[in-house]
Coordinates of C-alpha atoms and ligand atoms in Angstrom, one line a residue:
M1 CA -11.4 39.0 -157.4
A2 CA -10.2 36.5 -160.0
T3 CA -6.6 35.4 -159.6
L4 CA -4.3 36.0 -162.5
A5 CA -4.5 32.2 -163.3
E6 CA -8.3 32.3 -163.4
R7 CA -8.3 35.3 -165.6
W8 CA -5.9 33.8 -168.1
D9 CA -7.0 30.2 -167.6
L10 CA -3.6 28.8 -166.6
R11 CA -3.2 25.0 -166.5
P12 CA -5.1 23.4 -163.5
E13 CA -2.0 21.3 -162.6
H14 CA -0.4 24.6 -161.6
F15 CA -2.8 24.7 -158.7
W16 CA -0.7 27.1 -156.6
M17 CA -1.3 29.8 -159.2
R18 CA -5.0 29.5 -158.2
D19 CA -4.0 29.9 -154.5
G20 CA -4.4 26.1 -154.0
R21 CA -2.3 23.9 -151.7
P22 CA -1.3 20.3 -152.1
D23 CA -2.7 17.7 -149.7
K24 CA 0.9 16.8 -148.6
P25 CA 4.3 18.2 -149.2
V26 CA 5.5 15.0 -150.8
E27 CA 3.2 12.7 -152.8
T28 CA 3.8 9.8 -155.2
D29 CA 1.4 9.8 -158.2
E30 CA -0.1 7.0 -160.3
N31 CA 2.9 7.1 -162.7
G32 CA 5.3 6.5 -159.9
V33 CA 6.7 10.0 -160.0
C34 CA 7.5 11.4 -156.6
N35 CA 6.1 15.0 -156.5
V36 CA 7.6 17.4 -154.0
Y37 CA 5.8 20.6 -153.2
G38 CA 7.0 21.6 -149.8
Y39 CA 9.8 24.2 -149.4
Q40 CA 11.7 22.3 -146.8
A41 CA 11.4 19.0 -148.6
I42 CA 12.8 20.6 -151.8
L43 CA 15.7 22.0 -149.9
D44 CA 16.4 18.5 -148.6
V45 CA 16.6 17.2 -152.1
F46 CA 18.7 20.0 -153.5
G47 CA 21.1 19.6 -150.5
D48 CA 21.7 15.9 -151.2
P49 CA 23.0 15.4 -154.7
K50 CA 24.4 11.9 -153.8
T51 CA 20.9 10.5 -153.1
Y52 CA 19.2 12.6 -155.8
S53 CA 21.1 12.7 -159.1
S54 CA 20.5 15.3 -161.7
D55 CA 21.2 12.9 -164.5
V56 CA 17.5 12.5 -165.6
T57 CA 18.3 12.2 -169.3
R58 CA 17.0 8.7 -169.4
F59 CA 13.5 9.9 -168.5
F60 CA 13.4 12.8 -171.1
L61 CA 15.8 12.0 -173.9
A62 CA 15.3 8.2 -174.1
D63 CA 14.8 8.0 -177.9
T64 CA 16.8 11.0 -178.9
E65 CA 19.7 10.4 -181.2
T66 CA 22.6 11.9 -179.4
D67 CA 26.0 10.6 -178.5
D68 CA 27.7 11.0 -175.2
S69 CA 29.8 13.9 -176.4
F70 CA 26.5 16.0 -176.5
N71 CA 26.4 16.1 -172.8
E72 CA 30.0 16.7 -172.2
G73 CA 30.4 20.2 -170.7
T74 CA 26.8 20.6 -169.7
L75 CA 26.2 21.3 -166.1
L76 CA 22.5 20.7 -165.5
Q77 CA 22.6 16.9 -165.8
A78 CA 26.1 16.4 -164.3
D79 CA 26.7 15.0 -160.8
P80 CA 29.7 15.4 -158.5
P81 CA 32.6 15.0 -158.9
E82 CA 32.3 15.9 -162.7
H83 CA 29.9 18.7 -161.9
T84 CA 32.2 20.2 -159.3
K85 CA 35.1 20.4 -161.7
L86 CA 33.1 21.7 -164.6
R87 CA 31.3 24.3 -162.5
K88 CA 34.6 25.6 -161.1
L89 CA 36.1 25.9 -164.6
I90 CA 33.0 27.7 -166.0
S91 CA 32.4 30.0 -163.0
R92 CA 35.9 31.4 -163.5
S93 CA 34.8 33.0 -166.7
F94 CA 31.0 33.4 -166.3
T95 CA 31.2 35.7 -163.3
A96 CA 28.8 38.1 -161.7
K97 CA 31.3 40.9 -162.3
M98 CA 31.5 40.1 -166.1
V99 CA 27.7 40.1 -166.2
A100 CA 27.4 43.5 -164.4
G101 CA 29.7 44.9 -167.1
L102 CA 27.1 44.1 -169.7
E103 CA 24.6 46.6 -168.4
P104 CA 25.3 49.3 -171.0
R105 CA 25.1 46.8 -173.9
I106 CA 21.9 45.2 -172.6
S107 CA 20.3 48.6 -172.3
A108 CA 21.4 49.6 -175.9
I109 CA 20.2 46.3 -177.3
T110 CA 16.8 46.6 -175.5
R111 CA 16.4 50.3 -176.7
E112 CA 17.1 49.2 -180.2
I113 CA 14.5 46.5 -180.0
L114 CA 11.9 48.9 -178.5
D115 CA 12.7 51.5 -181.2
A116 CA 11.1 49.1 -183.7
M117 CA 7.8 49.3 -181.8
D118 CA 7.5 53.1 -182.4
G119 CA 4.0 54.1 -183.7
K120 CA 2.4 50.7 -182.9
D121 CA -0.8 50.5 -180.7
E122 CA -0.4 46.9 -180.0
F123 CA 2.4 44.3 -180.2
D124 CA 3.3 40.8 -179.0
L125 CA 5.8 41.3 -176.2
V126 CA 7.2 37.8 -176.6
A127 CA 7.8 37.9 -180.4
E128 CA 9.0 41.5 -180.5
V129 CA 10.9 41.9 -177.3
T130 CA 11.4 39.1 -174.8
Y131 CA 12.4 36.5 -177.4
P132 CA 15.0 38.4 -179.4
M133 CA 16.5 40.3 -176.4
P134 CA 18.2 37.3 -174.5
V135 CA 19.4 35.6 -177.7
I136 CA 21.2 38.8 -178.8
V137 CA 22.6 39.3 -175.3
I138 CA 24.0 35.7 -175.2
A139 CA 25.3 36.0 -178.7
E140 CA 27.2 39.1 -177.7
L141 CA 28.4 37.5 -174.5
L142 CA 29.8 34.6 -176.4
G143 CA 31.4 36.8 -179.0
V144 CA 29.3 35.9 -182.0
P145 CA 30.1 38.8 -184.5
G146 CA 27.3 41.3 -185.0
S147 CA 27.2 40.4 -188.7
D148 CA 26.2 36.8 -187.8
R149 CA 23.6 37.8 -185.3
D150 CA 20.7 37.1 -187.6
L151 CA 22.1 33.8 -188.6
F152 CA 22.5 32.8 -185.0
R153 CA 19.0 34.1 -184.2
G154 CA 17.6 32.0 -187.0
W155 CA 18.9 28.8 -185.5
V156 CA 17.6 29.6 -182.1
D157 CA 14.2 30.6 -183.6
R158 CA 14.0 27.3 -185.5
M159 CA 14.9 25.4 -182.3
T160 CA 12.3 27.3 -180.4
D161 CA 9.6 27.1 -183.1
S162 CA 9.7 23.3 -183.1
A163 CA 9.6 23.2 -179.3
T164 CA 6.7 25.7 -179.2
A165 CA 4.7 23.9 -181.9
L166 CA 5.0 20.6 -180.1
A167 CA 4.4 22.1 -176.7
S168 CA 1.2 23.8 -177.9
E169 CA 0.0 20.5 -179.3
G170 CA -0.1 19.5 -175.6
G171 CA 2.8 17.5 -174.2
G172 CA 0.9 16.5 -171.0
T173 CA 3.1 14.4 -168.8
A174 CA 6.8 14.4 -168.1
G175 CA 7.1 11.8 -170.9
G176 CA 5.5 14.3 -173.3
E177 CA 8.7 16.3 -173.4
E178 CA 10.5 13.6 -175.5
P179 CA 9.3 14.6 -179.0
D180 CA 9.7 18.2 -178.0
A181 CA 13.4 17.8 -177.2
Q182 CA 13.9 15.6 -180.3
A183 CA 12.5 18.1 -182.7
A184 CA 14.3 21.0 -181.1
M185 CA 17.6 19.1 -181.4
R186 CA 17.3 18.5 -185.2
H187 CA 18.5 22.1 -185.7
V188 CA 21.3 21.9 -183.3
P189 CA 24.2 20.4 -185.3
E190 CA 24.5 23.3 -187.7
M191 CA 24.7 25.7 -184.8
L192 CA 27.2 23.5 -182.9
A193 CA 29.4 23.4 -186.0
Y194 CA 29.3 27.2 -186.2
L195 CA 30.3 27.4 -182.5
H196 CA 33.1 24.9 -183.1
E197 CA 34.6 27.1 -185.8
H198 CA 34.5 30.0 -183.5
V199 CA 36.2 28.1 -180.7
A200 CA 39.0 27.0 -183.0
E201 CA 39.4 30.6 -184.1
R202 CA 39.6 31.8 -180.5
R203 CA 42.3 29.3 -179.8
R204 CA 44.3 30.9 -182.5
V205 CA 43.4 34.5 -181.6
P206 CA 41.8 35.0 -178.2
R207 CA 39.4 38.0 -177.8
E208 CA 37.6 39.7 -175.0
D209 CA 34.6 37.4 -174.9
L210 CA 33.2 34.4 -173.0
L211 CA 34.3 31.8 -175.6
S212 CA 38.0 33.0 -175.2
A213 CA 37.6 33.1 -171.4
L214 CA 36.2 29.5 -171.3
I215 CA 39.0 28.2 -173.4
A216 CA 41.6 29.9 -171.2
S217 CA 40.0 28.9 -167.9
E218 CA 42.1 26.4 -165.8
V219 CA 41.6 24.7 -162.5
D220 CA 44.2 22.3 -161.1
G221 CA 45.9 22.1 -164.4
K222 CA 42.7 21.1 -166.2
R223 CA 41.0 23.0 -169.1
L224 CA 37.8 22.6 -171.0
D225 CA 38.2 20.9 -174.4
D226 CA 36.5 22.2 -177.5
A227 CA 33.4 20.0 -177.2
A228 CA 32.9 21.1 -173.6
V229 CA 33.1 24.8 -174.5
V230 CA 30.7 24.4 -177.4
N231 CA 28.2 22.3 -175.4
F232 CA 28.3 24.8 -172.6
A233 CA 27.7 27.7 -175.0
N234 CA 24.7 25.8 -176.4
E235 CA 23.4 25.1 -172.8
L236 CA 23.6 28.8 -172.1
L237 CA 21.3 29.5 -175.1
V238 CA 18.9 26.7 -174.3
V239 CA 18.5 27.4 -170.6
G240 CA 19.1 31.2 -170.7
H241 CA 16.8 32.1 -173.5
A242 CA 13.2 30.9 -172.8
T243 CA 13.6 31.4 -169.1
T244 CA 14.6 35.1 -169.4
S245 CA 11.8 35.7 -171.9
A246 CA 9.4 34.0 -169.4
L247 CA 10.6 36.2 -166.6
L248 CA 9.9 39.4 -168.4
G249 CA 6.5 38.3 -169.6
N250 CA 5.5 37.0 -166.2
T251 CA 6.6 40.2 -164.5
V252 CA 4.4 42.2 -166.9
L253 CA 1.4 39.9 -166.3
C254 CA 1.9 40.2 -162.5
L255 CA 2.0 44.0 -162.7
D256 CA -1.0 44.1 -165.1
S257 CA -3.0 42.3 -162.4
H258 CA -1.7 44.6 -159.6
P259 CA -2.2 48.1 -160.9
E260 CA -1.0 49.8 -157.6
D261 CA 2.3 48.0 -157.9
L262 CA 2.6 49.0 -161.5
A263 CA 2.0 52.6 -160.6
R264 CA 4.6 52.4 -157.8
V265 CA 7.4 50.9 -159.9
R266 CA 6.7 53.5 -162.7
K267 CA 7.2 56.2 -160.1
R268 CA 10.2 54.5 -158.4
P269 CA 12.2 52.6 -161.1
E270 CA 14.8 51.7 -158.4
T271 CA 12.2 49.2 -157.0
A272 CA 12.2 47.2 -160.3
A273 CA 14.7 44.6 -159.0
A274 CA 12.3 43.8 -156.0
V275 CA 9.4 43.6 -158.4
V276 CA 11.3 41.1 -160.6
E277 CA 12.2 39.1 -157.5
E278 CA 8.6 38.9 -156.3
A279 CA 7.4 37.9 -159.9
L280 CA 10.0 35.1 -159.8
R281 CA 8.4 33.8 -156.6
Y282 CA 4.7 34.4 -157.4
M283 CA 4.9 33.1 -161.0
S284 CA 8.0 31.0 -161.2
P285 CA 9.0 30.4 -164.8
I286 CA 10.5 27.0 -164.1
A287 CA 7.6 25.4 -162.3
A288 CA 9.6 22.2 -161.7
S289 CA 13.1 20.7 -161.7
Y290 CA 13.8 17.0 -161.8
R291 CA 16.0 14.5 -160.0
V292 CA 16.3 10.7 -159.9
S293 CA 16.8 8.8 -156.6
T294 CA 20.0 6.8 -156.6
T295 CA 19.0 4.5 -153.7
D296 CA 16.0 3.5 -151.6
T297 CA 15.3 6.5 -149.4
R298 CA 12.7 8.4 -147.5
L299 CA 11.5 12.0 -148.1
G300 CA 9.3 13.3 -145.2
D301 CA 6.7 10.5 -144.7
T302 CA 7.2 9.1 -148.2
E303 CA 9.2 6.0 -149.2
V304 CA 11.2 6.6 -152.4
S305 CA 12.7 3.6 -154.1
A306 CA 15.9 3.8 -156.1
G307 CA 15.4 5.0 -159.7
T308 CA 12.3 7.1 -159.0
L309 CA 11.8 10.3 -160.9
V310 CA 11.5 13.1 -158.4
A311 CA 9.7 16.3 -159.5
L312 CA 10.6 19.4 -157.5
W313 CA 7.6 21.8 -157.9
L314 CA 9.5 25.1 -157.3
G315 CA 6.4 27.2 -158.1
A316 CA 4.4 25.4 -155.3
A317 CA 7.3 25.7 -152.8
N318 CA 7.4 29.4 -153.5
R319 CA 3.8 29.6 -152.2
D320 CA 4.5 27.5 -149.1
P321 CA 2.9 29.3 -146.1
E322 CA 5.5 27.7 -143.8
Q323 CA 8.1 29.8 -145.6
F324 CA 6.2 32.9 -146.9
P325 CA 3.7 34.9 -144.9
E326 CA 0.6 35.4 -147.0
P327 CA 2.1 33.5 -149.9
N328 CA -0.7 34.2 -152.4
V329 CA -0.3 38.0 -152.1
F330 CA 1.9 39.6 -154.7
D331 CA 4.0 41.9 -152.6
P332 CA 7.2 43.4 -154.1
T333 CA 8.2 44.8 -150.7
R334 CA 8.5 41.2 -149.3
D335 CA 11.7 40.9 -147.3
P336 CA 13.2 38.4 -147.0
N337 CA 12.2 36.7 -150.3
A338 CA 14.2 33.5 -150.3
H339 CA 12.4 32.0 -153.3
L340 CA 13.6 28.9 -155.1
A341 CA 12.9 30.1 -158.6
F342 CA 16.6 29.7 -159.5
G343 CA 17.0 26.4 -157.6
R344 CA 19.4 26.0 -154.6
G345 CA 22.6 24.2 -153.8
I346 CA 25.3 23.0 -156.2
H347 CA 23.1 23.5 -159.3
F348 CA 21.9 27.0 -158.3
C349 CA 21.3 28.9 -161.6
L350 CA 24.6 30.1 -163.0
G351 CA 22.7 32.7 -165.0
A352 CA 20.8 34.3 -162.1
P353 CA 22.8 37.5 -162.2
L354 CA 22.2 37.9 -165.9
A355 CA 18.5 37.0 -165.7
R356 CA 18.1 39.5 -162.8
L357 CA 19.9 42.2 -164.8
E358 CA 17.9 41.6 -168.0
G359 CA 14.7 41.5 -166.0
R360 CA 15.3 44.8 -164.2
L361 CA 16.6 46.7 -167.3
G362 CA 13.9 45.2 -169.6
L363 CA 11.1 46.2 -167.2
N364 CA 12.4 49.7 -166.6
L365 CA 13.0 50.4 -170.3
L366 CA 9.6 49.0 -171.2
L367 CA 7.8 51.2 -168.7
E368 CA 9.9 54.2 -169.6
R369 CA 9.0 53.8 -173.3
F370 CA 5.3 53.1 -172.9
P371 CA 3.3 55.3 -170.5
E372 CA 0.3 52.9 -171.2
L373 CA 0.9 49.2 -171.1
R374 CA -1.9 46.7 -170.6
T375 CA -3.2 43.3 -171.7
D376 CA -6.0 43.0 -174.2
P377 CA -9.0 40.9 -173.0
D378 CA -10.0 40.4 -176.7
N379 CA -6.5 39.1 -177.5
P380 CA -5.5 37.2 -174.4
P381 CA -2.0 35.8 -173.7
E382 CA -1.1 32.2 -174.7
F383 CA 1.0 29.9 -172.5
W384 CA 3.5 27.1 -173.2
A385 CA 1.7 23.8 -172.8
L386 CA 4.6 22.2 -170.8
P387 CA 3.9 21.2 -167.2
H388 CA 7.2 22.2 -165.9
V389 CA 7.2 25.8 -167.4
I390 CA 4.9 28.8 -166.7
A391 CA 5.6 31.2 -169.6
T392 CA 3.7 33.1 -172.2
S393 CA 4.3 32.0 -175.8
K394 CA 2.3 35.1 -176.9
L395 CA 1.6 38.2 -174.9
P396 CA -0.3 40.9 -176.8
L397 CA -0.1 44.3 -175.1
R398 CA -1.9 47.5 -175.9
V399 CA 0.2 50.6 -175.7
G400 CA -2.0 53.2 -177.4
Ligands
HEM1 C1 20.3 26.2 -163.5 C2 16.2 28.8 -163.4 C3 18.1 32.1 -166.4 C4 22.0 29.3 -166.9 C5 19.0 26.7 -163.2 C6 18.2 26.0 -162.2 C7 17.0 26.7 -162.2 C8 17.1 27.8 -163.1 C9 15.8 26.4 -161.4 C10 18.5 24.8 -161.4 C11 18.0 23.6 -162.0 C12 18.2 22.4 -161.1 O1 18.8 22.4 -160.1 O2 17.7 21.3 -161.6 C13 16.3 29.9 -164.2 C14 15.4 31.0 -164.3 C15 15.9 31.9 -165.2 C16 17.2 31.4 -165.6 C17 14.0 31.0 -163.6 C18 15.4 33.2 -165.6 C19 14.4 33.9 -165.0 C20 19.3 31.6 -166.8 C21 20.2 32.3 -167.7 C22 21.3 31.5 -167.9 C23 21.1 30.3 -167.0 C24 19.9 33.7 -168.3 C25 22.5 31.7 -168.7 C26 22.7 32.6 -169.6 C27 21.8 28.2 -166.1 C28 22.8 27.2 -166.0 C29 22.3 26.3 -165.0 C30 21.1 26.8 -164.5 C31 24.1 27.0 -166.7 C32 23.0 25.0 -164.5 C33 23.8 25.2 -163.3 C34 24.4 23.9 -162.8 O3 23.8 22.8 -163.1 O4 25.4 24.0 -162.0 N1 18.4 27.8 -163.7 N2 17.4 30.2 -164.9 N3 19.9 30.4 -166.4 N4 20.8 28.0 -165.2 FE1 19.2 29.1 -165.0

């Protein structure tokens, strides 16, 4: 039987999606990039932030016009000790408990979005559901007023449109991401100015929202300044939006290719969390994370010189037979399922509880609303053309 990747013609570089294995767990390619595919080797890199820095901006944003203040407050590219301080401050407000409290609102938002689909026989899951849902959730979380929701969504859409347009023109290599990031960033200042206004307002009159909590957060007498709060809010949008959309789309595609599992989760909605977890492993939305080596070192059998870009292929590691029995079988009952889709170590995804919650609720509400839900061979899904992402940019579904 054709794999999901063969059926929908996924990029050949994502060889694990076609049940392929790399020749070696660590390999340096002709561009000098050190590619890491093995589960254990990736854990070694994640566990050693001193040797493998997260500050890879020079590889991806080399020509982008940003000043240093743009990165202030963002976690992904920060290294210890700055990362440690920042993560402590942010984790105080962005807690799993706070996220769990969002469940009723996320359900209401998702139901509202699904209501608009009433009477349709076919719709694009990405445009209609998985794109709007996480933006609205993050806007609510931050405390963007309901009346500004459309304004806010407009900025995010424009950022995403430029990124999608460039990505579908085919950004091939790691370097291909530069123009993509530049175009997306052109729309950022207006949104940052808007967030700045709200931060200033929350300083005057705090509310029950994440912006107010971030402003109030204090560790060892230190607080986040306005620029750091605004940049983190923007980071939440950038990293939390497309990934969550990808998670829902990928989960639907996995179930579409595994009808018995689809039937099972329809009958037992309480198994949705495990289905989402297995979809994260089997079809990891972030195929790769990046690091740069700070010193000459050795990873497995491979010499890595200082200043090398290290690509951690999370999707491939999540199919490593040393870690997962029968790695190419989609098995929602898999236990344990210690996948690396959210990374590991000090940069472990801060949004994982939110992504898991949105994934579980989104899937259950979608199945509850549509007793029929299937892909359309005449109108196949389209995928982002970026090497480090596996996500649909269009996912037409038939429901009638
Ligand atoms: C970090 C994946 C959703 C916020 C990460 C990392 C991965 C990841 C792999 C680690 C990157 C690295 O170490 O280089 C995902 C996936 C998601 C998802 C697959 C959805 C399925 C979200 C959401 C949010 C979020 C919904 C927030 C609203 C973050 C933040 C970091 C991060 C702030 C940086 C943490 C740090 O550097 O300390 N994510 N993410 N993510 N994620 Fe997510």
